[in-house]
Amino acid sequence: MSPLLVRPHAPDASGAVLEVTPQSAGWTHVGFKVVKLEPGQSLGGGEVDRETCLVVMCGKASVTVGGQDFGAIGGRASVFEDAAPGAVYAPAGAAFSVTAVTAVELALCSAPGKPGHEPRLIAAGDMPREVRGQGTNVRHVRNILPETAPADGLLVVEVITPGGHWSSYPPHKHDTAADGEETALEETYYHRLDPPQGFAFQRVYTDDRSLDETVCVQDGDVVMVPRGYHPVGAPHGYDLYYLNVMAGPHRKWIFRNDPAHDWIARKA
């Protein structure tokens, strides 16, 4: 199995089904965890030196951060439903609590941060669906925590790629700090498939091919992208959802396309 692939497991006592930490990934910034909670089950957290974006991907949950009660958020039945997720930003140093109202699939997206930001609900109206690309490169994007919204390091976005389409394409990378040209961002892809018995492909490769992995992803898998280009393909018949978490030294998403394939982006 590819060292970039993290597969889910049965829920532990806290409901966690997978986790990527800077220590397990061998990098510095991005943390990612998926928790499945039954109705009435609660989860607490919060770190003094890490900020968290709580994303209720499916179901409805009551969320409290730093003593502020945001009530029940979320509600969509599936990540493939045309609706925004529930989302709350929890700054570094703020304790949070999530209690499932219905069965919940919760993502905890984290990165280094400093206390000072205010906890806040990310309204559905702030996460409109965007259509990107043309033809078989069309995908549907919701920016949950973009660089225009306050945070220290986190960038969070979800994407649906229809079956037979490509995404994160043309292949692009963001692993080098080059002022105004590219930023260095670690990234995780959390994949879901509809129907769930499907599969998709993700390639992660560098210019010199010192890293060149092609990963067959199944429903619930995570692919880690420490560096390199990272296109995704969804086979005919299977729609693909992924939740991206990015973070790095500079909170800005500036990418560079693979020069060999950049003509695709420039084609009229």
PDB file of C-alpha atoms in Angstrom:
ATOM      1  CA  MET A   1       0.000   0.000   0.000  1.00  0.00           C
ATOM      2  CA  SER A   2       1.221   3.484  -0.809  1.00  0.00           C
ATOM      3  CA  PRO A   3       2.773   5.371   2.127  1.00  0.00           C
ATOM      4  CA  LEU A   4       0.585   8.329   1.090  1.00  0.00           C
ATOM      5  CA  LEU A   5      -2.650   6.377   1.659  1.00  0.00           C
ATOM      6  CA  VAL A   6      -4.498   6.264   4.994  1.00  0.00           C
ATOM      7  CA  ARG A   7      -7.401   3.827   5.241  1.00  0.00           C
ATOM      8  CA  PRO A   8     -10.285   4.134   7.732  1.00  0.00           C
ATOM      9  CA  HIS A   9     -10.885   1.676  10.567  1.00  0.00           C
ATOM     10  CA  ALA A  10     -13.827   0.793  12.791  1.00  0.00           C
ATOM     11  CA  PRO A  11     -14.774   3.655  15.127  1.00  0.00           C
ATOM     12  CA  ASP A  12     -12.787   3.748  18.360  1.00  0.00           C
ATOM     13  CA  ALA A  13     -14.284   4.755  21.703  1.00  0.00           C
ATOM     14  CA  SER A  14     -14.363   8.413  20.630  1.00  0.00           C
ATOM     15  CA  GLY A  15     -15.871   7.602  17.228  1.00  0.00           C
ATOM     16  CA  ALA A  16     -12.649   8.309  15.311  1.00  0.00           C
ATOM     17  CA  VAL A  17     -12.239   6.305  12.095  1.00  0.00           C
ATOM     18  CA  LEU A  18      -8.983   7.832  10.844  1.00  0.00           C
ATOM     19  CA  GLU A  19      -6.445  10.466  11.791  1.00  0.00           C
ATOM     20  CA  VAL A  20      -3.489  12.195  10.170  1.00  0.00           C
ATOM     21  CA  THR A  21      -1.173  14.142  12.465  1.00  0.00           C
ATOM     22  CA  PRO A  22       1.981  16.085  11.617  1.00  0.00           C
ATOM     23  CA  GLN A  23       3.858  13.314  13.389  1.00  0.00           C
ATOM     24  CA  SER A  24       2.246  10.468  11.458  1.00  0.00           C
ATOM     25  CA  ALA A  25       2.531  12.324   8.146  1.00  0.00           C
ATOM     26  CA  GLY A  26       6.114  13.455   8.706  1.00  0.00           C
ATOM     27  CA  TRP A  27       5.305  17.082   8.053  1.00  0.00           C
ATOM     28  CA  THR A  28       4.704  20.284  10.032  1.00  0.00           C
ATOM     29  CA  HIS A  29       1.256  21.802   9.588  1.00  0.00           C
ATOM     30  CA  VAL A  30      -1.828  19.811   8.566  1.00  0.00           C
ATOM     31  CA  GLY A  31      -3.860  17.673  10.952  1.00  0.00           C
ATOM     32  CA  PHE A  32      -6.985  15.819   9.863  1.00  0.00           C
ATOM     33  CA  LYS A  33      -9.382  13.529  11.692  1.00  0.00           C
ATOM     34  CA  VAL A  34     -12.747  11.976  10.858  1.00  0.00           C
ATOM     35  CA  VAL A  35     -15.159  11.034  13.635  1.00  0.00           C
ATOM     36  CA  LYS A  36     -18.503   9.233  13.309  1.00  0.00           C
ATOM     37  CA  LEU A  37     -20.855   9.966  16.185  1.00  0.00           C
ATOM     38  CA  GLU A  38     -24.133   8.287  17.083  1.00  0.00           C
ATOM     39  CA  PRO A  39     -27.089  10.436  18.251  1.00  0.00           C
ATOM     40  CA  GLY A  40     -26.308  11.820  21.712  1.00  0.00           C
ATOM     41  CA  GLN A  41     -22.594  10.993  21.501  1.00  0.00           C
ATOM     42  CA  SER A  42     -20.221  13.886  22.228  1.00  0.00           C
ATOM     43  CA  LEU A  43     -16.654  14.784  21.378  1.00  0.00           C
ATOM     44  CA  GLY A  44     -14.482  17.446  23.000  1.00  0.00           C
ATOM     45  CA  GLY A  45     -11.214  19.002  21.952  1.00  0.00           C
ATOM     46  CA  GLY A  46      -9.153  22.113  21.428  1.00  0.00           C
ATOM     47  CA  GLU A  47      -5.415  22.806  21.632  1.00  0.00           C
ATOM     48  CA  VAL A  48      -3.586  25.885  22.823  1.00  0.00           C
ATOM     49  CA  ASP A  49      -1.351  26.021  19.732  1.00  0.00           C
ATOM     50  CA  ARG A  50      -3.621  24.672  16.980  1.00  0.00           C
ATOM     51  CA  GLU A  51      -6.727  26.080  15.283  1.00  0.00           C
ATOM     52  CA  THR A  52      -9.506  23.780  14.072  1.00  0.00           C
ATOM     53  CA  CYS A  53     -12.232  23.962  11.476  1.00  0.00           C
ATOM     54  CA  LEU A  54     -15.070  21.654  12.511  1.00  0.00           C
ATOM     55  CA  VAL A  55     -16.941  20.414   9.438  1.00  0.00           C
ATOM     56  CA  VAL A  56     -20.180  18.489   9.917  1.00  0.00           C
ATOM     57  CA  MET A  57     -20.026  16.661   6.605  1.00  0.00           C
ATOM     58  CA  CYS A  58     -23.205  14.630   7.197  1.00  0.00           C
ATOM     59  CA  GLY A  59     -25.925  14.792   9.836  1.00  0.00           C
ATOM     60  CA  LYS A  60     -26.680  17.455  12.415  1.00  0.00           C
ATOM     61  CA  ALA A  61     -24.708  18.330  15.553  1.00  0.00           C
ATOM     62  CA  SER A  62     -24.724  20.910  18.334  1.00  0.00           C
ATOM     63  CA  VAL A  63     -21.419  22.778  18.546  1.00  0.00           C
ATOM     64  CA  THR A  64     -19.946  24.907  21.331  1.00  0.00           C
ATOM     65  CA  VAL A  65     -16.590  26.703  20.996  1.00  0.00           C
ATOM     66  CA  GLY A  66     -14.948  28.838  23.656  1.00  0.00           C
ATOM     67  CA  GLY A  67     -18.188  28.946  25.629  1.00  0.00           C
ATOM     68  CA  GLN A  68     -20.235  30.119  22.626  1.00  0.00           C
ATOM     69  CA  ASP A  69     -23.153  27.851  21.731  1.00  0.00           C
ATOM     70  CA  PHE A  70     -23.744  27.764  17.989  1.00  0.00           C
ATOM     71  CA  GLY A  71     -26.736  25.436  18.266  1.00  0.00           C
ATOM     72  CA  ALA A  72     -27.449  22.572  15.881  1.00  0.00           C
ATOM     73  CA  ILE A  73     -25.657  22.916  12.539  1.00  0.00           C
ATOM     74  CA  GLY A  74     -25.441  20.836   9.384  1.00  0.00           C
ATOM     75  CA  GLY A  75     -28.243  18.559   8.343  1.00  0.00           C
ATOM     76  CA  ARG A  76     -27.431  17.204   4.915  1.00  0.00           C
ATOM     77  CA  ALA A  77     -27.965  13.462   4.495  1.00  0.00           C
ATOM     78  CA  SER A  78     -24.913  12.911   2.280  1.00  0.00           C
ATOM     79  CA  VAL A  79     -21.788  14.754   1.191  1.00  0.00           C
ATOM     80  CA  PHE A  80     -23.220  14.456  -2.326  1.00  0.00           C
ATOM     81  CA  GLU A  81     -26.311  16.484  -1.440  1.00  0.00           C
ATOM     82  CA  ASP A  82     -26.338  19.929  -3.062  1.00  0.00           C
ATOM     83  CA  ALA A  83     -26.099  21.810   0.209  1.00  0.00           C
ATOM     84  CA  ALA A  84     -23.356  23.377   2.305  1.00  0.00           C
ATOM     85  CA  PRO A  85     -21.973  21.458   5.291  1.00  0.00           C
ATOM     86  CA  GLY A  86     -22.188  22.732   8.845  1.00  0.00           C
ATOM     87  CA  ALA A  87     -18.924  24.409   9.808  1.00  0.00           C
ATOM     88  CA  VAL A  88     -17.484  26.281  12.797  1.00  0.00           C
ATOM     89  CA  TYR A  89     -14.061  27.846  13.214  1.00  0.00           C
ATOM     90  CA  ALA A  90     -12.384  27.132  16.566  1.00  0.00           C
ATOM     91  CA  PRO A  91      -9.301  29.297  17.167  1.00  0.00           C
ATOM     92  CA  ALA A  92      -6.216  28.086  18.961  1.00  0.00           C
ATOM     93  CA  GLY A  93      -6.719  28.002  22.709  1.00  0.00           C
ATOM     94  CA  ALA A  94     -10.503  27.573  22.502  1.00  0.00           C
ATOM     95  CA  ALA A  95     -12.082  24.367  23.833  1.00  0.00           C
ATOM     96  CA  PHE A  96     -14.836  22.924  21.685  1.00  0.00           C
ATOM     97  CA  SER A  97     -17.592  20.365  22.117  1.00  0.00           C
ATOM     98  CA  VAL A  98     -19.660  18.570  19.460  1.00  0.00           C
ATOM     99  CA  THR A  99     -22.784  16.560  20.325  1.00  0.00           C
ATOM    100  CA  ALA A 100     -24.532  14.556  17.616  1.00  0.00           C
ATOM    101  CA  VAL A 101     -28.240  15.281  17.150  1.00  0.00           C
ATOM    102  CA  THR A 102     -28.440  12.647  14.409  1.00  0.00           C
ATOM    103  CA  ALA A 103     -25.750  10.262  13.179  1.00  0.00           C
ATOM    104  CA  VAL A 104     -22.838  12.539  12.244  1.00  0.00           C
ATOM    105  CA  GLU A 105     -19.731  12.369  10.113  1.00  0.00           C
ATOM    106  CA  LEU A 106     -17.440  15.071  11.447  1.00  0.00           C
ATOM    107  CA  ALA A 107     -14.100  16.305  10.090  1.00  0.00           C
ATOM    108  CA  LEU A 108     -11.605  18.046  12.356  1.00  0.00           C
ATOM    109  CA  CYS A 109      -9.215  20.069  10.202  1.00  0.00           C
ATOM    110  CA  SER A 110      -6.325  21.653  12.084  1.00  0.00           C
ATOM    111  CA  ALA A 111      -3.121  23.630  11.723  1.00  0.00           C
ATOM    112  CA  PRO A 112      -0.764  25.609  13.967  1.00  0.00           C
ATOM    113  CA  GLY A 113      -2.303  28.799  15.303  1.00  0.00           C
ATOM    114  CA  LYS A 114      -2.145  31.432  18.016  1.00  0.00           C
ATOM    115  CA  PRO A 115      -4.956  32.500  20.353  1.00  0.00           C
ATOM    116  CA  GLY A 116      -6.694  35.719  19.386  1.00  0.00           C
ATOM    117  CA  HIS A 117      -9.256  34.893  16.718  1.00  0.00           C
ATOM    118  CA  GLU A 118     -12.936  34.698  17.618  1.00  0.00           C
ATOM    119  CA  PRO A 119     -14.903  31.449  17.321  1.00  0.00           C
ATOM    120  CA  ARG A 120     -17.458  31.739  14.546  1.00  0.00           C
ATOM    121  CA  LEU A 121     -20.110  29.907  12.639  1.00  0.00           C
ATOM    122  CA  ILE A 122     -19.375  29.662   8.926  1.00  0.00           C
ATOM    123  CA  ALA A 123     -22.742  30.392   7.344  1.00  0.00           C
ATOM    124  CA  ALA A 124     -24.075  28.340   4.448  1.00  0.00           C
ATOM    125  CA  GLY A 125     -24.329  31.554   2.427  1.00  0.00           C
ATOM    126  CA  ASP A 126     -20.568  31.968   2.757  1.00  0.00           C
ATOM    127  CA  MET A 127     -20.015  28.589   1.087  1.00  0.00           C
ATOM    128  CA  PRO A 128     -21.773  28.890  -2.290  1.00  0.00           C
ATOM    129  CA  ARG A 129     -21.232  26.164  -4.840  1.00  0.00           C
ATOM    130  CA  GLU A 130     -18.900  27.142  -7.686  1.00  0.00           C
ATOM    131  CA  VAL A 131     -18.530  25.321 -10.988  1.00  0.00           C
ATOM    132  CA  ARG A 132     -14.957  25.092 -12.255  1.00  0.00           C
ATOM    133  CA  GLY A 133     -13.543  23.701 -15.475  1.00  0.00           C
ATOM    134  CA  GLN A 134     -15.040  22.711 -18.799  1.00  0.00           C
ATOM    135  CA  GLY A 135     -16.199  19.442 -20.330  1.00  0.00           C
ATOM    136  CA  THR A 136     -14.826  16.433 -18.466  1.00  0.00           C
ATOM    137  CA  ASN A 137     -12.831  18.788 -16.251  1.00  0.00           C
ATOM    138  CA  VAL A 138     -15.976  20.221 -14.616  1.00  0.00           C
ATOM    139  CA  ARG A 139     -16.172  19.930 -10.814  1.00  0.00           C
ATOM    140  CA  HIS A 140     -18.274  21.566  -8.104  1.00  0.00           C
ATOM    141  CA  VAL A 141     -16.461  23.444  -5.328  1.00  0.00           C
ATOM    142  CA  ARG A 142     -17.415  24.911  -1.946  1.00  0.00           C
ATOM    143  CA  ASN A 143     -14.801  27.016  -0.170  1.00  0.00           C
ATOM    144  CA  ILE A 144     -15.404  26.368   3.524  1.00  0.00           C
ATOM    145  CA  LEU A 145     -12.451  28.321   4.932  1.00  0.00           C
ATOM    146  CA  PRO A 146     -10.771  30.305   2.138  1.00  0.00           C
ATOM    147  CA  GLU A 147      -7.801  32.626   2.488  1.00  0.00           C
ATOM    148  CA  THR A 148     -10.188  35.616   2.525  1.00  0.00           C
ATOM    149  CA  ALA A 149     -11.687  34.449   5.852  1.00  0.00           C
ATOM    150  CA  PRO A 150      -9.819  34.993   9.157  1.00  0.00           C
ATOM    151  CA  ALA A 151      -7.542  32.174  10.348  1.00  0.00           C
ATOM    152  CA  ASP A 152      -3.853  31.628  11.013  1.00  0.00           C
ATOM    153  CA  GLY A 153      -2.969  28.804   8.639  1.00  0.00           C
ATOM    154  CA  LEU A 154      -5.967  26.704   7.616  1.00  0.00           C
ATOM    155  CA  LEU A 155      -7.534  26.462   4.177  1.00  0.00           C
ATOM    156  CA  VAL A 156     -10.493  24.070   3.806  1.00  0.00           C
ATOM    157  CA  VAL A 157     -12.497  23.261   0.668  1.00  0.00           C
ATOM    158  CA  GLU A 158     -14.778  20.471  -0.555  1.00  0.00           C
ATOM    159  CA  VAL A 159     -15.176  19.305  -4.141  1.00  0.00           C
ATOM    160  CA  ILE A 160     -17.515  16.973  -6.029  1.00  0.00           C
ATOM    161  CA  THR A 161     -16.133  15.495  -9.239  1.00  0.00           C
ATOM    162  CA  PRO A 162     -18.766  13.825 -11.451  1.00  0.00           C
ATOM    163  CA  GLY A 163     -18.062  10.311 -12.682  1.00  0.00           C
ATOM    164  CA  GLY A 164     -15.860  10.295 -15.775  1.00  0.00           C
ATOM    165  CA  HIS A 165     -14.325  13.670 -14.898  1.00  0.00           C
ATOM    166  CA  TRP A 166     -10.925  14.842 -13.700  1.00  0.00           C
ATOM    167  CA  SER A 167     -10.199  17.171 -10.813  1.00  0.00           C
ATOM    168  CA  SER A 168      -7.180  19.005  -9.419  1.00  0.00           C
ATOM    169  CA  TYR A 169      -6.399  19.107 -13.116  1.00  0.00           C
ATOM    170  CA  PRO A 170      -4.346  20.079 -15.043  1.00  0.00           C
ATOM    171  CA  PRO A 171      -1.890  18.655 -12.512  1.00  0.00           C
ATOM    172  CA  HIS A 172      -0.756  21.439 -10.188  1.00  0.00           C
ATOM    173  CA  LYS A 173       1.507  21.748  -7.167  1.00  0.00           C
ATOM    174  CA  HIS A 174       2.074  24.104  -4.249  1.00  0.00           C
ATOM    175  CA  ASP A 175       5.228  22.891  -2.515  1.00  0.00           C
ATOM    176  CA  THR A 176       7.714  25.723  -3.070  1.00  0.00           C
ATOM    177  CA  ALA A 177       7.776  29.203  -1.567  1.00  0.00           C
ATOM    178  CA  ALA A 178       8.283  31.540  -4.525  1.00  0.00           C
ATOM    179  CA  ASP A 179       7.018  35.043  -3.844  1.00  0.00           C
ATOM    180  CA  GLY A 180       3.932  35.753  -5.924  1.00  0.00           C
ATOM    181  CA  GLU A 181       4.377  32.578  -7.968  1.00  0.00           C
ATOM    182  CA  GLU A 182       3.790  29.623  -5.633  1.00  0.00           C
ATOM    183  CA  THR A 183       3.211  28.881  -1.956  1.00  0.00           C
ATOM    184  CA  ALA A 184       4.274  25.846   0.074  1.00  0.00           C
ATOM    185  CA  LEU A 185       1.199  24.026   1.400  1.00  0.00           C
ATOM    186  CA  GLU A 186       0.786  20.517   2.759  1.00  0.00           C
ATOM    187  CA  GLU A 187      -2.538  18.914   1.841  1.00  0.00           C
ATOM    188  CA  THR A 188      -4.854  16.024   2.639  1.00  0.00           C
ATOM    189  CA  TYR A 189      -7.635  14.633   0.431  1.00  0.00           C
ATOM    190  CA  TYR A 190     -10.494  12.830   2.184  1.00  0.00           C
ATOM    191  CA  HIS A 191     -12.343  10.811  -0.452  1.00  0.00           C
ATOM    192  CA  ARG A 192     -15.954   9.604  -0.556  1.00  0.00           C
ATOM    193  CA  LEU A 193     -17.604   7.779  -3.468  1.00  0.00           C
ATOM    194  CA  ASP A 194     -21.160   7.429  -4.720  1.00  0.00           C
ATOM    195  CA  PRO A 195     -22.050   4.570  -4.949  1.00  0.00           C
ATOM    196  CA  PRO A 196     -19.656   3.670  -2.115  1.00  0.00           C
ATOM    197  CA  GLN A 197     -18.284   0.475  -3.709  1.00  0.00           C
ATOM    198  CA  GLY A 198     -16.545   2.607  -6.317  1.00  0.00           C
ATOM    199  CA  PHE A 199     -12.958   3.728  -6.630  1.00  0.00           C
ATOM    200  CA  ALA A 200     -10.938   6.635  -8.002  1.00  0.00           C
ATOM    201  CA  PHE A 201      -7.314   7.360  -8.816  1.00  0.00           C
ATOM    202  CA  GLN A 202      -4.931   9.996  -7.528  1.00  0.00           C
ATOM    203  CA  ARG A 203      -1.390  10.480  -8.707  1.00  0.00           C
ATOM    204  CA  VAL A 204       1.186  12.397  -6.632  1.00  0.00           C
ATOM    205  CA  TYR A 205       4.452  13.148  -8.431  1.00  0.00           C
ATOM    206  CA  THR A 206       7.311  15.626  -8.536  1.00  0.00           C
ATOM    207  CA  ASP A 207       9.177  17.112 -11.485  1.00  0.00           C
ATOM    208  CA  ASP A 208      12.169  14.842 -10.897  1.00  0.00           C
ATOM    209  CA  ARG A 209       9.929  11.820 -10.151  1.00  0.00           C
ATOM    210  CA  SER A 210      11.656  11.259  -6.803  1.00  0.00           C
ATOM    211  CA  LEU A 211       8.044  10.985  -5.658  1.00  0.00           C
ATOM    212  CA  ASP A 212       5.693   9.265  -8.103  1.00  0.00           C
ATOM    213  CA  GLU A 213       2.769   7.386  -6.560  1.00  0.00           C
ATOM    214  CA  THR A 214      -0.500   6.439  -8.220  1.00  0.00           C
ATOM    215  CA  VAL A 215      -3.067   5.541  -5.572  1.00  0.00           C
ATOM    216  CA  CYS A 216      -6.354   3.663  -6.001  1.00  0.00           C
ATOM    217  CA  VAL A 217      -8.663   5.287  -3.455  1.00  0.00           C
ATOM    218  CA  GLN A 218     -11.785   3.750  -1.976  1.00  0.00           C
ATOM    219  CA  ASP A 219     -14.661   5.287  -0.035  1.00  0.00           C
ATOM    220  CA  GLY A 220     -13.334   6.884   3.166  1.00  0.00           C
ATOM    221  CA  ASP A 221      -9.634   6.943   2.240  1.00  0.00           C
ATOM    222  CA  VAL A 222      -7.237   9.838   2.772  1.00  0.00           C
ATOM    223  CA  VAL A 223      -4.372  10.671   0.432  1.00  0.00           C
ATOM    224  CA  MET A 224      -1.565  12.799   1.850  1.00  0.00           C
ATOM    225  CA  VAL A 225       0.137  15.274  -0.478  1.00  0.00           C
ATOM    226  CA  PRO A 226       3.420  16.390   1.092  1.00  0.00           C
ATOM    227  CA  ARG A 227       4.682  17.817  -2.226  1.00  0.00           C
ATOM    228  CA  GLY A 228       4.248  17.457  -5.954  1.00  0.00           C
ATOM    229  CA  TYR A 229       1.436  17.504  -8.484  1.00  0.00           C
ATOM    230  CA  HIS A 230      -1.720  15.634  -7.466  1.00  0.00           C
ATOM    231  CA  PRO A 231      -4.466  15.142 -10.105  1.00  0.00           C
ATOM    232  CA  VAL A 232      -7.557  13.023  -9.393  1.00  0.00           C
ATOM    233  CA  GLY A 233      -9.683  10.939 -11.775  1.00  0.00           C
ATOM    234  CA  ALA A 234     -13.214   9.628 -11.132  1.00  0.00           C
ATOM    235  CA  PRO A 235     -14.281   6.607 -13.251  1.00  0.00           C
ATOM    236  CA  HIS A 236     -17.528   6.596 -15.174  1.00  0.00           C
ATOM    237  CA  GLY A 237     -20.473   5.736 -12.903  1.00  0.00           C
ATOM    238  CA  TYR A 238     -18.918   6.908  -9.645  1.00  0.00           C
ATOM    239  CA  ASP A 239     -19.139  10.484  -8.379  1.00  0.00           C
ATOM    240  CA  LEU A 240     -16.243  11.511  -6.170  1.00  0.00           C
ATOM    241  CA  TYR A 241     -16.299  13.861  -3.172  1.00  0.00           C
ATOM    242  CA  TYR A 242     -13.185  15.065  -1.442  1.00  0.00           C
ATOM    243  CA  LEU A 243     -12.515  17.388   1.460  1.00  0.00           C
ATOM    244  CA  ASN A 244      -9.182  19.210   1.213  1.00  0.00           C
ATOM    245  CA  VAL A 245      -7.203  20.612   4.116  1.00  0.00           C
ATOM    246  CA  MET A 246      -4.178  22.776   3.317  1.00  0.00           C
ATOM    247  CA  ALA A 247      -1.743  24.664   5.521  1.00  0.00           C
ATOM    248  CA  GLY A 248       1.790  25.967   5.344  1.00  0.00           C
ATOM    249  CA  PRO A 249       4.084  28.817   6.397  1.00  0.00           C
ATOM    250  CA  HIS A 250       2.122  31.376   4.337  1.00  0.00           C
ATOM    251  CA  ARG A 251      -1.688  31.238   4.230  1.00  0.00           C
ATOM    252  CA  LYS A 252      -2.226  31.742   0.534  1.00  0.00           C
ATOM    253  CA  TRP A 253      -3.053  29.266  -2.234  1.00  0.00           C
ATOM    254  CA  ILE A 254      -0.818  29.962  -5.218  1.00  0.00           C
ATOM    255  CA  PHE A 255      -0.173  26.921  -7.367  1.00  0.00           C
ATOM    256  CA  ARG A 256       1.882  26.062 -10.446  1.00  0.00           C
ATOM    257  CA  ASN A 257       0.614  23.774 -13.186  1.00  0.00           C
ATOM    258  CA  ASP A 258       2.832  21.015 -14.532  1.00  0.00           C
ATOM    259  CA  PRO A 259       4.475  22.767 -17.519  1.00  0.00           C
ATOM    260  CA  ALA A 260       3.897  19.683 -19.670  1.00  0.00           C
ATOM    261  CA  HIS A 261       0.140  19.980 -19.197  1.00  0.00           C
ATOM    262  CA  ASP A 262      -0.375  23.700 -18.660  1.00  0.00           C
ATOM    263  CA  TRP A 263      -1.604  24.052 -22.261  1.00  0.00           C
ATOM    264  CA  ILE A 264      -4.889  22.460 -21.125  1.00  0.00           C
ATOM    265  CA  ALA A 265      -5.607  25.395 -18.781  1.00  0.00           C
ATOM    266  CA  ARG A 266      -4.691  27.912 -21.477  1.00  0.00           C
ATOM    267  CA  LYS A 267      -6.772  26.270 -24.217  1.00  0.00           C
ATOM    268  CA  ALA A 268      -9.778  28.380 -25.200  1.00  0.00           C
TER     269      ALA A 268
END
